[in-house]
Coordinates of C-alpha atoms and ligand atoms in Angstrom, one line a residue:
M29 CA 217.7 168.9 145.7
K30 CA 215.6 171.5 144.0
L31 CA 212.3 170.4 142.6
R32 CA 213.2 171.8 139.2
K33 CA 216.2 169.5 139.2
V34 CA 214.3 166.4 140.1
T35 CA 211.8 167.1 137.3
A36 CA 214.5 167.7 134.7
A37 CA 216.3 164.7 135.8
S38 CA 213.5 162.3 136.0
A39 CA 213.2 161.4 132.3
A40 CA 216.8 160.3 132.3
V41 CA 216.8 158.2 135.4
F42 CA 216.2 154.9 133.6
A43 CA 218.6 155.6 130.8
L44 CA 221.3 156.4 133.3
A45 CA 220.6 153.3 135.3
L46 CA 221.0 151.2 132.2
T47 CA 224.1 152.8 130.9
A48 CA 226.1 153.9 134.0
T49 CA 228.7 151.5 135.1
A50 CA 230.2 151.1 138.5
C51 CA 233.8 151.9 137.5
G52 CA 236.5 152.9 139.8
G53 CA 239.2 155.4 139.1
D54 CA 242.9 155.6 139.1
D55 CA 245.5 153.0 140.1
S56 CA 246.4 154.6 143.4
G57 CA 244.1 152.2 145.3
D58 CA 243.3 154.7 148.0
G59 CA 240.2 156.3 146.6
G60 CA 242.0 159.6 146.1
S61 CA 245.3 161.3 145.6
S62 CA 245.1 161.5 141.8
S63 CA 246.5 164.9 141.1
S64 CA 245.5 165.8 137.6
G65 CA 245.9 169.5 137.4
G66 CA 243.0 170.6 139.7
G67 CA 244.8 169.4 142.8
E68 CA 244.3 166.2 144.8
K69 CA 240.9 164.5 144.3
I70 CA 238.8 162.4 146.6
K71 CA 236.6 159.6 145.1
I72 CA 233.3 159.2 146.7
G73 CA 230.8 156.4 145.9
I74 CA 227.1 157.4 145.6
K75 CA 224.0 156.1 143.8
Y76 CA 223.2 157.6 140.4
D77 CA 219.5 156.6 140.2
Q78 CA 217.9 157.6 143.5
P79 CA 216.2 161.0 143.3
G80 CA 216.5 162.9 146.6
L81 CA 219.5 160.8 147.8
G82 CA 221.9 160.3 145.0
L83 CA 221.1 161.3 141.4
K84 CA 223.2 162.0 138.3
T85 CA 221.2 164.5 136.3
P86 CA 221.3 164.8 132.5
D87 CA 223.5 167.9 132.7
G88 CA 226.1 165.8 134.5
S89 CA 225.6 167.3 137.9
F90 CA 224.9 165.4 141.1
S91 CA 222.2 166.0 143.7
G92 CA 220.6 164.4 146.7
F93 CA 220.9 164.1 150.5
D94 CA 223.9 161.7 150.3
V95 CA 225.6 164.0 147.8
D96 CA 225.1 167.0 150.2
V97 CA 226.3 165.0 153.2
A98 CA 229.4 163.7 151.3
T99 CA 230.2 167.2 150.0
Y100 CA 230.1 168.6 153.5
V101 CA 232.3 165.8 154.9
A102 CA 234.7 166.1 152.0
K103 CA 235.1 169.8 152.8
E104 CA 235.9 169.0 156.4
L105 CA 238.5 166.6 155.1
G106 CA 240.1 169.3 153.0
Y107 CA 238.5 168.8 149.6
E108 CA 236.5 171.5 147.8
P109 CA 233.5 170.4 145.7
N110 CA 235.5 170.6 142.5
Q111 CA 238.0 168.1 144.0
I112 CA 235.3 165.4 144.4
E113 CA 235.1 162.7 141.8
W114 CA 231.7 160.9 142.1
V115 CA 231.7 157.2 141.4
E116 CA 228.6 155.1 141.0
T117 CA 228.5 152.3 143.6
K118 CA 225.5 150.1 143.2
S119 CA 224.3 148.2 146.3
A120 CA 226.1 144.9 145.5
D121 CA 229.4 146.7 144.7
R122 CA 229.9 148.8 147.8
E123 CA 232.1 146.5 150.0
N124 CA 234.4 145.6 147.1
A125 CA 234.7 149.3 145.9
L126 CA 236.0 150.2 149.4
S127 CA 238.3 147.1 149.8
R128 CA 239.8 147.6 146.3
G129 CA 240.4 151.3 147.0
D130 CA 238.2 152.5 144.1
V131 CA 236.7 155.1 146.4
K132 CA 237.7 156.6 149.7
L133 CA 234.1 157.1 151.1
I134 CA 230.7 155.7 150.2
A135 CA 227.6 157.7 150.9
A136 CA 225.0 155.6 149.1
T137 CA 222.0 154.8 151.3
Y138 CA 224.4 152.4 152.9
S139 CA 223.0 150.7 156.0
I140 CA 225.4 149.8 158.8
T141 CA 225.1 146.1 159.5
D142 CA 227.2 143.6 161.5
E143 CA 227.7 141.5 158.3
R144 CA 229.1 144.5 156.4
K145 CA 231.3 145.5 159.3
Q146 CA 233.3 142.3 158.7
K147 CA 234.5 143.8 155.5
V148 CA 234.3 147.6 155.8
D149 CA 234.2 150.3 158.5
F150 CA 231.4 152.9 159.0
A151 CA 231.2 156.4 160.2
G152 CA 227.8 157.6 161.4
P153 CA 224.9 156.9 161.4
Y154 CA 223.7 160.1 159.7
L155 CA 220.1 159.1 158.8
L156 CA 217.6 156.6 160.0
A157 CA 215.2 155.2 157.4
H158 CA 212.8 152.2 157.4
Q159 CA 212.0 149.6 154.8
D160 CA 208.7 150.0 153.1
L161 CA 206.7 148.9 150.0
L162 CA 205.9 150.9 146.9
V163 CA 202.8 149.6 145.0
K164 CA 200.5 150.9 142.3
A165 CA 198.0 153.4 143.5
D166 CA 195.1 150.9 143.0
S167 CA 196.9 148.0 144.6
D168 CA 195.3 146.1 147.5
I169 CA 198.7 145.2 149.1
T170 CA 198.7 147.0 152.4
E171 CA 200.6 144.7 154.7
A172 CA 203.7 142.5 154.4
T173 CA 201.5 139.4 154.8
D174 CA 199.7 140.4 151.5
L175 CA 203.0 139.7 149.7
N176 CA 202.7 135.9 149.9
D177 CA 203.0 134.5 146.3
K178 CA 203.2 138.1 145.0
K179 CA 206.0 139.3 142.8
L180 CA 208.3 141.6 144.7
C181 CA 211.3 143.5 143.3
S182 CA 214.4 144.5 145.2
V183 CA 218.1 144.9 144.6
T184 CA 221.0 142.4 144.8
G185 CA 223.3 143.1 147.8
S186 CA 220.8 145.2 149.7
T187 CA 219.4 144.7 153.2
S188 CA 216.0 145.2 151.6
A189 CA 216.3 141.9 149.7
Q190 CA 217.8 140.1 152.7
N191 CA 215.1 141.2 155.0
V192 CA 212.3 139.9 152.7
K193 CA 213.7 136.4 152.9
N194 CA 214.7 136.5 156.5
D195 CA 211.9 138.4 158.1
F196 CA 208.7 139.6 156.6
A197 CA 207.8 137.9 153.3
P198 CA 209.6 134.6 152.9
K199 CA 206.9 133.3 150.6
A200 CA 207.0 136.3 148.2
Q201 CA 208.5 135.7 144.7
L202 CA 211.5 137.9 145.1
S203 CA 213.2 139.2 141.9
N204 CA 216.4 141.1 142.4
R205 CA 217.7 143.7 140.0
G206 CA 220.9 145.8 139.9
G207 CA 219.3 149.0 140.9
Y208 CA 216.0 150.3 142.3
S209 CA 215.1 152.3 139.1
E210 CA 215.0 148.9 137.3
C211 CA 212.5 147.7 139.9
L212 CA 210.5 150.9 139.3
S213 CA 210.2 150.1 135.6
A214 CA 209.2 146.5 136.4
L215 CA 206.5 147.9 138.8
Q216 CA 205.2 150.3 136.2
S217 CA 204.9 147.7 133.5
G218 CA 203.2 145.2 135.8
Q219 CA 206.1 142.7 135.8
V220 CA 206.1 142.9 139.6
D221 CA 203.4 143.7 142.2
A222 CA 205.6 145.7 144.6
L223 CA 209.0 147.3 145.1
T224 CA 210.7 147.1 148.5
T225 CA 213.5 149.2 149.9
D226 CA 214.0 152.2 152.3
D227 CA 211.1 154.6 152.5
S228 CA 213.5 157.5 151.8
I229 CA 214.3 156.0 148.4
L230 CA 210.7 155.1 147.6
A231 CA 209.4 158.6 148.5
G232 CA 211.8 160.1 146.0
Y233 CA 210.5 157.9 143.2
A234 CA 206.8 158.4 144.0
A235 CA 207.3 162.2 144.0
Q236 CA 208.7 162.4 140.4
D237 CA 206.4 164.3 138.1
Q238 CA 205.7 161.5 135.7
Y239 CA 204.7 159.2 138.5
K240 CA 202.5 161.5 140.5
G241 CA 199.3 159.7 141.5
K242 CA 200.5 156.4 140.0
F243 CA 202.2 154.8 143.1
K244 CA 201.8 154.8 146.8
L245 CA 203.9 153.9 149.8
A246 CA 202.4 151.3 152.1
G247 CA 203.7 153.2 155.1
L248 CA 205.1 150.2 156.9
K249 CA 208.2 150.4 159.0
L250 CA 209.6 147.0 158.2
S251 CA 213.1 147.6 159.5
N252 CA 215.5 150.2 160.8
E253 CA 218.1 151.3 158.3
N254 CA 221.0 153.3 159.9
Y255 CA 222.8 155.0 157.0
G256 CA 226.6 155.2 157.5
I257 CA 229.5 156.5 155.5
G258 CA 231.5 153.4 154.4
V259 CA 235.3 153.6 154.8
K260 CA 238.0 151.0 154.0
K261 CA 238.4 148.4 156.8
G262 CA 241.0 149.6 159.3
D263 CA 241.0 153.3 158.3
T264 CA 240.1 154.5 161.8
E265 CA 241.6 157.9 161.2
T266 CA 239.1 158.6 158.3
V267 CA 236.2 157.2 160.4
N268 CA 237.0 159.6 163.2
K269 CA 237.4 162.6 160.9
V270 CA 234.1 161.8 159.1
N271 CA 232.3 161.4 162.5
A272 CA 233.6 164.8 163.6
A273 CA 232.3 166.3 160.2
L274 CA 228.9 164.7 160.6
E275 CA 228.6 166.0 164.2
K276 CA 229.4 169.5 162.9
M277 CA 227.0 169.2 160.1
V278 CA 224.2 168.5 162.5
S279 CA 225.2 171.2 165.1
D280 CA 225.6 174.0 162.5
G281 CA 222.2 173.4 160.9
S282 CA 223.6 172.1 157.6
W283 CA 222.1 168.7 158.1
E284 CA 218.6 170.1 158.6
K285 CA 219.0 172.3 155.5
A286 CA 220.1 169.3 153.4
V287 CA 217.0 167.4 154.7
E288 CA 214.7 170.2 153.7
D289 CA 216.3 170.7 150.3
N290 CA 216.3 167.0 149.4
F291 CA 213.3 165.4 151.2
G292 CA 211.0 168.4 151.1
P293 CA 210.0 168.0 147.5
A294 CA 209.1 164.3 148.1
N295 CA 207.3 165.2 151.3
Y296 CA 209.4 162.5 153.1
K297 CA 209.0 162.7 156.8
N298 CA 212.5 161.8 158.0
E299 CA 213.5 160.8 161.5
P300 CA 215.6 163.3 163.6
A301 CA 219.3 163.3 163.2
P302 CA 220.8 160.2 164.8
K303 CA 223.6 160.4 167.4
I304 CA 227.0 159.3 166.1
G305 CA 227.7 155.7 167.1
Q306 CA 224.2 155.0 168.2
L307 CA 222.3 152.5 166.0
V308 CA 218.6 151.9 166.2
K309 CA 218.3 148.2 166.0
Ligands
LIG461 N1 219.8 150.8 152.9 C1 219.7 149.5 152.4 C2 221.0 148.9 152.1 O1 222.0 149.4 152.4 C3 218.8 149.5 151.1 C4 219.2 150.6 150.1 C5 220.3 150.3 149.2 O2 220.4 149.1 148.6 O3 221.2 151.1 149.0 O4 221.1 147.8 151.5

């Protein structure tokens, strides 16, 4: 994502997060195949409110690392960019969106977990991120143990919210919202003391022009989040094709370019490209 785009988009992030709905598309139930003049389409689920990863900009375009990865994969599957229909898939909606056939693929900061693998299949991983905390610049929260009795915001249906309870801050007062941009508003207004999710997402928020100097990442690696491309359970053919596309994306340099374009402006220090099928636990 170009810095200019991030800046232009930032003002609308909250409005978008409030108004956008996670609606699926046609009745075909296979996440694609709706031929409406422009040839066959593929429906791909992304986030709409996560700058640097998946963002719907005010002019109606889409940007971010997940968008670039999905666009590359779609091309390898035989779909040009104008044949992609982007669909917002919030954290809690992802498994259902795939099962129902609302979308063919999901590239939405979607961590591969054993629990989710009961319901969907994954290609990848294509990025390794780590859970972290975003706090106000003057906050004295520096460790997970500082969160006891503090108000912490995360998102329903995310590993971020799950890990708080299971692992590092069972005594925090966890408040879950529908999307991370809603948590960011709550952090800014002082309703919560910290926002927790993947460092990749938090870095994108902190780097937006209107937040420069206002927030900081704690820099804790509280978990390993292996991002996969979600596919309907049992669709092994698509998983194999997407894996081949991801391998090609890394080997021809497009993965690195997408990293620089999208994470460069946020100064996010990403991990190297993961190997397909190898999860960091
Ligand atoms: N990667 C984590 C997850 O899949 C957190 C980010 C998100 O909610 O999309 O739950």
